Amino acid sequence: MVKSETIFSRLIGIDTLISFDGIIPSPADFQLKLTSLIERLHKELIAEDHTQEESETLCRTLCRYFDIRLTDRQQNNALSWQRYSLVHYFYGYNTSEDNLPLAAQIEPLLHANSKTLFRCARQLLTLLIQQEGQTEELLSLRAASHERYFSQEDAHSEPSEFEAVPQSEARTASPRLIVFIIGPFAGKWFNQNNLSTGNGNGIVWVIATHATSLAKRIAHVREQHTEAGILAFFPLLADGFEKNGILIEQIAAWQYALSSTRLPESLPCMLGLYTRLSLERSSHDPDQAIWSGNLTATPVSPSELETRLIGLLSTLKARDNSEDIHAIQRHALIGMLVSWLAENRIMSALQNLFDGTQLSLTDVAIADHGQGFTRHGAWSRWLAEKYGILPGLSGSIALPPLPSVQLPPLMTAESAQSPLPLPPIAPKPARRRWPKIAAILALLACLAGGAYVFSHTMLNLLTQRKSFGMFVRESEATKAKRYGLAGAAPLFKKGSSSLAPGSEEILKEIVSEIVHAPEQLFLIIGHSDNTGSEAVNRALSTERARIIRDWLVKHTGLPVDNFIIEGAGNSRPIANNDTQEGRAQNRRVEIIPLSTQGK
């Protein structure tokens, strides 16, 4: 997509946020954001060799459109938008074109030689029809430009994103596919889907809230359903966390947990992004999501997340005939969503997750879901900072639905006899006994011939641990510091993430050692006692780890990137939770030095 179309898409995205009852905290700041985008659009149009007259016409029409949109919007009457009029800002108060209807301003652009200007005008016409209704003048303009659009070489229709599985194939006696829902949102937002079976379509959804439970459940599935395919689904709610940094930390915690846990096999992983993208909702099921992207159970080659998202945007653009207002809105906001992921290093964190663990990214889909969130989270705050507008809040919230997943066709009796049968989904390797016997004999021979070498090597290995490319080194002094911190007086009061009196004295004991290792990475793991629910304890333990991290950053002067935090909740007690003393010991934080190089 050329730069001018990207900027125009951002303006469409802002209009979409307005249609979501968007909140404008500062009209002056909002005007500044709009004028900046329109100025950039004009510069890019000129740089792309569009004529000065046509570029000026498009920008003037956009100014008129937003002025009318914001002035007529009843809940924004308090804005007194006339004071911030874009037309007055750019063109002054005495313009003869102010009284022209917008349709008359759009019409010349529909006859422009430039395909870019033509597509922009078509989308702007669709927005105008959405606001003013299907007047005869507007419908006439759309009909006149309809033939030109479909006569272009690059205009073509695409098949629907999901094809339903025929009922004759869908219902099976045993599951054909097990999908593990993982990630920081799995337990809280998808727990109702644990062990759900869809509509008998051969797919079973299983919640795995931690890497260890994922490994155990994969092993169990392999014992019970040897021929079933296994996939992972990593959902990400754009406003699920208050800040971008918290989301990145949660992704990094999953990366560390997965890299420290040996899964029975590598897992193809589907990524699902959830947010509100358009006004389109089904009247009989308003909580149903509209998905962009394609999730399939057929194994495909892993690919980079950025490549997948760019491909998804290209597909959406190819399907957009500039007449479906909801498709226009989704395309614009998905473009913004991709920018948010890239600019805030969330995309990088996700890519590191797939590169550094046994997960391999295969598919990406984005859900247009809900009526907004009950709070403004990381995504909404970025929109406010970047474009001066917040999405409107919803009085209620619906749990995110599961995506549709295409299954490969069932094997028939004829296809089973075919010399080229369809490949099974992630089949379990055949068990052969003789390689295991040979391996055992070889191991015994090595042990018998090299007992001394083996013992000497083990002494060296006791000081370091290796886990899938990441080495964790703990010297005796560091180890003592670690366990001294964990077993010292309580750092936190019950149910609180505030440091207890005397905690800072304990932390000061390790500051000098951390300062002398400026290149060292440190994993900070927060823990809690068993008081409260699992979700509350995990959030509280994460907050405790963050408090320690912030204290260390302040007192050591090291960058925040030197510290990775994880919340373990009450899953790893070191004392009996039945006593007050034991619970106090479990309200702790562990600090573990990490290294990316084994020595």
Short mmCIF file of C-alpha atoms in Angstrom, two decimals, residues 256-594:
data_model
loop_
_atom_site.label_atom_id
_atom_site.label_comp_id
_atom_site.label_asym_id
_atom_site.label_seq_id
_atom_site.Cartn_x
_atom_site.Cartn_y
_atom_site.Cartn_z
CA TYR A 256 10.45 -18.24 29.59
CA ALA A 257 8.04 -20.85 30.97
CA LEU A 258 7.80 -22.65 27.62
CA SER A 259 11.56 -22.54 27.05
CA SER A 260 12.05 -24.07 30.51
CA THR A 261 9.50 -26.84 29.96
CA ARG A 262 10.05 -29.73 27.60
CA LEU A 263 6.89 -30.36 25.58
CA PRO A 264 6.33 -33.86 24.19
CA GLU A 265 6.35 -32.37 20.68
CA SER A 266 6.53 -29.08 18.82
CA LEU A 267 3.18 -27.34 18.40
CA PRO A 268 1.79 -25.40 15.44
CA CYS A 269 0.26 -22.27 16.97
CA MET A 270 -2.57 -20.02 15.80
CA LEU A 271 -2.62 -16.40 16.99
CA GLY A 272 -5.98 -14.69 17.55
CA LEU A 273 -6.34 -10.92 18.13
CA TYR A 274 -9.55 -9.56 19.67
CA THR A 275 -10.91 -5.99 19.53
CA ARG A 276 -13.81 -3.98 18.13
CA LEU A 277 -13.26 -3.12 14.47
CA SER A 278 -16.62 -2.14 12.96
CA LEU A 279 -20.31 -1.49 13.63
CA GLU A 280 -21.35 -4.75 12.02
CA ARG A 281 -23.13 -7.10 14.42
CA SER A 282 -25.58 -9.95 13.89
CA SER A 283 -29.08 -9.05 15.08
CA HIS A 284 -29.77 -12.58 16.40
CA ASP A 285 -26.31 -12.97 17.98
CA PRO A 286 -24.61 -9.61 18.66
CA ASP A 287 -21.78 -11.35 20.54
CA GLN A 288 -20.73 -13.29 17.45
CA ALA A 289 -17.35 -12.19 16.09
CA ILE A 290 -16.56 -11.36 12.48
CA TRP A 291 -13.18 -12.89 11.70
CA SER A 292 -10.53 -11.62 9.31
CA GLY A 293 -7.94 -14.24 8.46
CA ASN A 294 -7.99 -17.97 8.12
CA LEU A 295 -7.25 -20.62 10.75
CA THR A 296 -6.78 -24.13 9.44
CA ALA A 297 -5.85 -27.45 11.02
CA THR A 298 -3.75 -28.43 8.02
CA PRO A 299 -0.06 -28.08 8.88
CA VAL A 300 1.65 -25.23 7.02
CA SER A 301 5.16 -23.89 7.05
CA PRO A 302 5.84 -21.52 9.97
CA SER A 303 6.20 -17.87 9.04
CA GLU A 304 6.97 -14.52 10.64
CA LEU A 305 4.14 -12.64 12.32
CA GLU A 306 4.80 -9.42 10.42
CA THR A 307 4.60 -11.28 7.10
CA ARG A 308 1.29 -12.84 8.10
CA LEU A 309 -0.22 -9.52 9.15
CA ILE A 310 0.90 -7.72 6.00
CA GLY A 311 -0.57 -10.56 3.94
CA LEU A 312 -3.83 -10.27 5.87
CA LEU A 313 -4.03 -6.54 5.16
CA SER A 314 -3.37 -7.16 1.47
CA THR A 315 -6.17 -9.73 1.37
CA LEU A 316 -8.60 -7.34 3.03
CA LYS A 317 -7.70 -4.62 0.55
CA ALA A 318 -8.25 -6.97 -2.40
CA ARG A 319 -11.72 -7.88 -1.12
CA ASP A 320 -12.77 -4.29 -0.46
CA ASN A 321 -14.97 -2.89 -3.22
CA SER A 322 -15.32 0.42 -1.31
CA GLU A 323 -19.07 -0.10 -0.88
CA ASP A 324 -19.20 -2.16 2.32
CA ILE A 325 -18.87 0.33 5.20
CA HIS A 326 -18.01 -2.44 7.66
CA ALA A 327 -15.24 -3.83 5.47
CA ILE A 328 -13.82 -0.31 5.13
CA GLN A 329 -13.89 0.14 8.90
CA ARG A 330 -12.25 -3.22 9.61
CA HIS A 331 -9.47 -2.66 7.10
CA ALA A 332 -8.70 0.79 8.56
CA LEU A 333 -8.63 -0.32 12.20
CA ILE A 334 -6.66 -3.49 11.49
CA GLY A 335 -4.04 -1.27 9.87
CA MET A 336 -3.94 0.77 13.08
CA LEU A 337 -3.80 -2.42 15.15
CA VAL A 338 -0.77 -3.67 13.23
CA SER A 339 0.96 -0.31 13.77
CA TRP A 340 0.23 -0.56 17.51
CA LEU A 341 1.75 -4.04 17.68
CA ALA A 342 4.87 -2.92 15.80
CA GLU A 343 5.50 0.46 17.46
CA ASN A 344 5.18 -0.88 21.00
CA ARG A 345 7.37 -4.00 20.48
CA ILE A 346 4.43 -6.32 21.09
CA MET A 347 4.93 -7.87 17.66
CA SER A 348 8.60 -8.40 18.50
CA ALA A 349 7.70 -10.03 21.83
CA LEU A 350 5.29 -12.39 20.08
CA GLN A 351 7.87 -13.25 17.43
CA ASN A 352 10.42 -14.02 20.16
CA LEU A 353 7.86 -16.34 21.73
CA PHE A 354 7.54 -18.33 18.52
CA ASP A 355 11.26 -18.24 17.73
CA GLY A 356 12.45 -19.24 21.20
CA THR A 357 10.04 -22.04 22.09
CA GLN A 358 8.50 -25.19 20.63
CA LEU A 359 5.58 -23.12 19.29
CA SER A 360 5.60 -22.34 15.58
CA LEU A 361 3.31 -19.65 14.17
CA THR A 362 1.12 -21.00 11.37
CA ASP A 363 -1.96 -18.77 11.15
CA VAL A 364 -3.22 -15.37 12.33
CA ALA A 365 -6.84 -14.21 12.59
CA ILE A 366 -8.37 -11.00 13.96
CA ALA A 367 -11.79 -10.96 15.62
CA ASP A 368 -14.11 -7.98 15.20
CA HIS A 369 -15.83 -8.51 18.52
CA GLY A 370 -17.94 -6.83 21.18
CA GLN A 371 -19.24 -3.34 21.78
CA GLY A 372 -16.03 -2.12 23.39
CA PHE A 373 -14.35 -2.77 26.73
CA THR A 374 -15.44 -1.68 30.20
CA ARG A 375 -12.12 0.15 30.55
CA HIS A 376 -9.50 1.74 28.33
CA GLY A 377 -6.51 -0.57 28.11
CA ALA A 378 -3.22 -0.61 26.23
CA TRP A 379 -4.72 -0.42 22.72
CA SER A 380 -7.18 2.36 23.61
CA ARG A 381 -4.53 4.41 25.36
CA TRP A 382 -2.28 4.19 22.31
CA LEU A 383 -5.12 5.40 20.09
CA ALA A 384 -5.66 8.38 22.39
CA GLU A 385 -1.97 9.24 22.39
CA LYS A 386 -1.56 8.76 18.64
CA TYR A 387 -4.83 10.15 17.30
CA GLY A 388 -6.45 12.07 20.17
CA ILE A 389 -9.55 9.87 20.48
CA LEU A 390 -10.57 6.97 22.72
CA PRO A 391 -13.01 4.22 21.67
CA GLY A 392 -16.34 4.43 23.45
CA LEU A 393 -16.86 2.25 26.51
CA SER A 394 -19.45 -0.49 26.73
CA GLY A 395 -21.84 -0.92 29.65
CA SER A 396 -21.41 -4.70 29.47
CA ILE A 397 -18.80 -7.03 28.09
CA ALA A 398 -19.15 -10.32 26.25
CA LEU A 399 -16.65 -13.12 26.61
CA PRO A 400 -14.54 -13.54 23.46
CA PRO A 401 -15.78 -16.38 21.24
CA LEU A 402 -13.63 -19.13 19.79
CA PRO A 403 -12.62 -18.92 16.14
CA SER A 404 -13.72 -21.25 13.37
CA VAL A 405 -11.02 -23.70 12.36
CA GLN A 406 -11.08 -25.47 9.02
CA LEU A 407 -10.55 -29.20 9.26
CA PRO A 408 -9.19 -31.27 6.39
CA PRO A 409 -11.80 -33.59 4.82
CA LEU A 410 -12.37 -36.95 6.45
CA MET A 411 -10.74 -40.00 4.92
CA THR A 412 -13.20 -42.14 2.96
CA ALA A 413 -12.85 -45.79 2.15
CA GLU A 414 -11.78 -44.96 -1.41
CA SER A 415 -9.29 -42.32 -0.37
CA ALA A 416 -7.83 -44.67 2.22
CA GLN A 417 -6.90 -47.06 -0.63
CA SER A 418 -5.56 -44.26 -2.78
CA PRO A 419 -1.78 -44.24 -3.34
CA LEU A 420 -1.75 -40.54 -2.34
CA PRO A 421 -3.75 -40.25 0.91
CA LEU A 422 -4.14 -36.95 2.71
CA PRO A 423 -1.44 -36.40 5.32
CA PRO A 424 -2.59 -36.82 8.94
CA ILE A 425 -2.49 -33.85 11.30
CA ALA A 426 0.64 -33.93 13.41
CA PRO A 427 0.69 -37.77 13.68
CA LYS A 428 2.33 -39.41 16.62
CA PRO A 429 5.59 -41.11 15.58
CA ALA A 430 5.41 -44.88 15.41
CA ARG A 431 6.82 -46.62 18.44
CA ARG A 432 9.69 -48.95 17.71
CA ARG A 433 11.29 -50.95 20.50
CA TRP A 434 14.68 -51.86 19.04
CA PRO A 435 16.07 -48.27 18.88
CA LYS A 436 15.23 -47.81 22.57
CA ILE A 437 16.95 -51.09 23.48
CA ALA A 438 20.01 -50.14 21.45
CA ALA A 439 20.10 -46.70 23.06
CA ILE A 440 19.91 -48.22 26.56
CA LEU A 441 22.75 -50.65 25.82
CA ALA A 442 24.88 -47.82 24.44
CA LEU A 443 24.18 -45.71 27.50
CA LEU A 444 25.16 -48.53 29.85
CA ALA A 445 28.40 -49.03 27.92
CA CYS A 446 29.23 -45.34 28.18
CA LEU A 447 28.51 -45.33 31.90
CA ALA A 448 30.66 -48.40 32.49
CA GLY A 449 33.60 -47.07 30.46
CA GLY A 450 33.55 -43.46 31.61
CA ALA A 451 32.36 -43.29 35.24
CA TYR A 452 35.18 -40.97 36.24
CA VAL A 453 34.58 -38.57 33.32
CA PHE A 454 30.86 -38.60 33.97
CA SER A 455 31.31 -37.78 37.69
CA HIS A 456 33.75 -34.97 36.93
CA THR A 457 31.37 -33.48 34.34
CA MET A 458 28.41 -33.64 36.69
CA LEU A 459 30.28 -31.54 39.25
CA ASN A 460 30.66 -28.78 36.65
CA LEU A 461 27.08 -29.05 35.47
CA LEU A 462 25.72 -28.50 38.99
CA THR A 463 26.56 -24.77 38.70
CA GLN A 464 24.51 -24.13 35.57
CA ARG A 465 21.28 -25.15 33.88
CA LYS A 466 20.60 -25.17 30.14
CA SER A 467 17.08 -24.86 28.74
CA PHE A 468 16.43 -24.60 25.00
CA GLY A 469 19.12 -22.05 24.15
CA MET A 470 18.90 -20.07 27.43
CA PHE A 471 21.44 -20.80 30.19
CA VAL A 472 20.73 -20.00 33.81
CA ARG A 473 23.91 -19.67 35.88
CA GLU A 474 23.87 -19.48 39.64
CA SER A 475 27.13 -19.24 41.53
CA GLU A 476 27.12 -20.28 45.15
CA ALA A 477 27.16 -16.65 46.27
CA THR A 478 24.31 -15.70 43.94
CA LYS A 479 22.35 -18.77 44.94
CA ALA A 480 22.70 -17.84 48.57
CA LYS A 481 21.45 -14.35 47.80
CA ARG A 482 18.51 -15.79 45.93
CA TYR A 483 17.40 -18.10 48.71
CA GLY A 484 18.27 -15.53 51.35
CA LEU A 485 15.82 -13.11 49.71
CA ALA A 486 13.16 -15.78 49.34
CA GLY A 487 13.36 -16.96 52.93
CA ALA A 488 13.84 -13.63 54.67
CA ALA A 489 11.24 -11.69 56.60
CA PRO A 490 8.00 -11.16 54.64
CA LEU A 491 8.45 -8.63 51.86
CA PHE A 492 4.73 -7.98 51.50
CA LYS A 493 1.69 -7.83 53.70
CA LYS A 494 -1.24 -10.17 53.12
CA GLY A 495 -3.14 -9.25 49.95
CA SER A 496 -0.86 -6.30 49.22
CA SER A 497 1.85 -5.47 46.69
CA SER A 498 3.29 -2.68 48.84
CA LEU A 499 6.66 -3.37 50.41
CA ALA A 500 6.45 -4.20 54.12
CA PRO A 501 8.57 -2.30 56.66
CA GLY A 502 12.15 -3.52 56.58
CA SER A 503 11.89 -4.89 53.02
CA GLU A 504 14.18 -2.26 51.54
CA GLU A 505 16.96 -3.25 53.92
CA ILE A 506 16.73 -6.80 52.58
CA LEU A 507 16.80 -5.58 48.98
CA LYS A 508 19.78 -3.30 49.55
CA GLU A 509 21.89 -6.38 50.31
CA ILE A 510 21.75 -7.50 46.66
CA VAL A 511 22.01 -4.08 44.98
CA SER A 512 25.81 -4.04 44.87
CA GLU A 513 25.97 -7.46 43.25
CA ILE A 514 23.40 -6.53 40.60
CA VAL A 515 25.14 -3.22 39.84
CA HIS A 516 28.42 -5.05 39.16
CA ALA A 517 26.70 -7.17 36.46
CA PRO A 518 25.34 -4.53 34.03
CA GLU A 519 25.10 -7.03 31.15
CA GLN A 520 23.28 -9.64 33.26
CA LEU A 521 19.60 -10.44 32.79
CA PHE A 522 17.54 -11.13 35.91
CA LEU A 523 14.28 -13.05 36.20
CA ILE A 524 12.10 -11.75 39.02
CA ILE A 525 9.39 -14.22 40.08
CA GLY A 526 6.62 -13.05 42.39
CA HIS A 527 4.77 -15.49 44.67
CA SER A 528 1.72 -15.37 46.92
CA ASP A 529 0.09 -17.53 49.56
CA ASN A 530 -3.07 -19.51 48.80
CA THR A 531 -5.47 -16.87 50.13
CA GLY A 532 -7.83 -15.81 47.33
CA SER A 533 -8.54 -17.18 43.87
CA GLU A 534 -5.89 -18.39 41.45
CA ALA A 535 -6.46 -15.46 39.07
CA VAL A 536 -6.16 -12.90 41.88
CA ASN A 537 -3.04 -14.55 43.27
CA ARG A 538 -1.35 -14.64 39.88
CA ALA A 539 -2.12 -10.96 39.25
CA LEU A 540 -0.95 -10.05 42.77
CA SER A 541 2.29 -12.01 42.40
CA THR A 542 2.97 -10.34 39.04
CA GLU A 543 2.44 -6.94 40.63
CA ARG A 544 4.84 -7.87 43.44
CA ALA A 545 7.50 -8.83 40.92
CA ARG A 546 6.92 -5.51 39.16
CA ILE A 547 7.31 -3.57 42.43
CA ILE A 548 10.67 -5.26 43.06
CA ARG A 549 11.71 -4.62 39.45
CA ASP A 550 10.89 -0.93 39.68
CA TRP A 551 12.73 -0.65 43.02
CA LEU A 552 15.84 -2.27 41.53
CA VAL A 553 15.75 -0.07 38.43
CA LYS A 554 15.56 3.01 40.65
CA HIS A 555 18.34 1.97 43.03
CA THR A 556 20.73 0.28 40.57
CA GLY A 557 20.40 2.65 37.61
CA LEU A 558 20.17 -0.34 35.25
CA PRO A 559 17.71 -0.28 32.35
CA VAL A 560 14.34 -1.92 32.82
CA ASP A 561 15.16 -4.33 29.96
CA ASN A 562 17.65 -6.07 32.26
CA PHE A 563 14.76 -7.47 34.29
CA ILE A 564 12.06 -9.97 33.29
CA ILE A 565 9.13 -10.47 35.62
CA GLU A 566 6.81 -13.44 36.13
CA GLY A 567 3.87 -14.02 38.45
CA ALA A 568 3.68 -17.57 39.79
CA GLY A 569 0.70 -17.02 42.09
CA ASN A 570 0.44 -19.67 44.79
CA SER A 571 1.67 -22.49 42.54
CA ARG A 572 5.16 -22.81 44.11
CA PRO A 573 4.92 -22.64 47.92
CA ILE A 574 8.04 -23.13 50.05
CA ALA A 575 6.15 -23.41 53.33
CA ASN A 576 2.86 -24.73 54.68
CA ASN A 577 -0.02 -22.41 53.78
CA ASP A 578 -2.03 -23.73 56.73
CA THR A 579 -0.10 -21.57 59.16
CA GLN A 580 0.29 -17.82 59.37
CA GLU A 581 4.08 -18.14 59.39
CA GLY A 582 4.04 -20.38 56.32
CA ARG A 583 1.82 -18.01 54.36
CA ALA A 584 4.13 -15.12 55.25
CA GLN A 585 7.12 -17.05 53.84
CA ASN A 586 5.22 -17.78 50.62
CA ARG A 587 4.57 -14.07 50.03
CA ARG A 588 8.00 -13.66 48.50
CA VAL A 589 9.98 -12.74 45.40
CA GLU A 590 12.83 -14.69 43.84
CA ILE A 591 15.57 -13.06 41.77
CA ILE A 592 17.40 -15.37 39.38
CA PRO A 593 20.39 -14.23 37.27
CA LEU A 594 20.10 -15.32 33.63
#
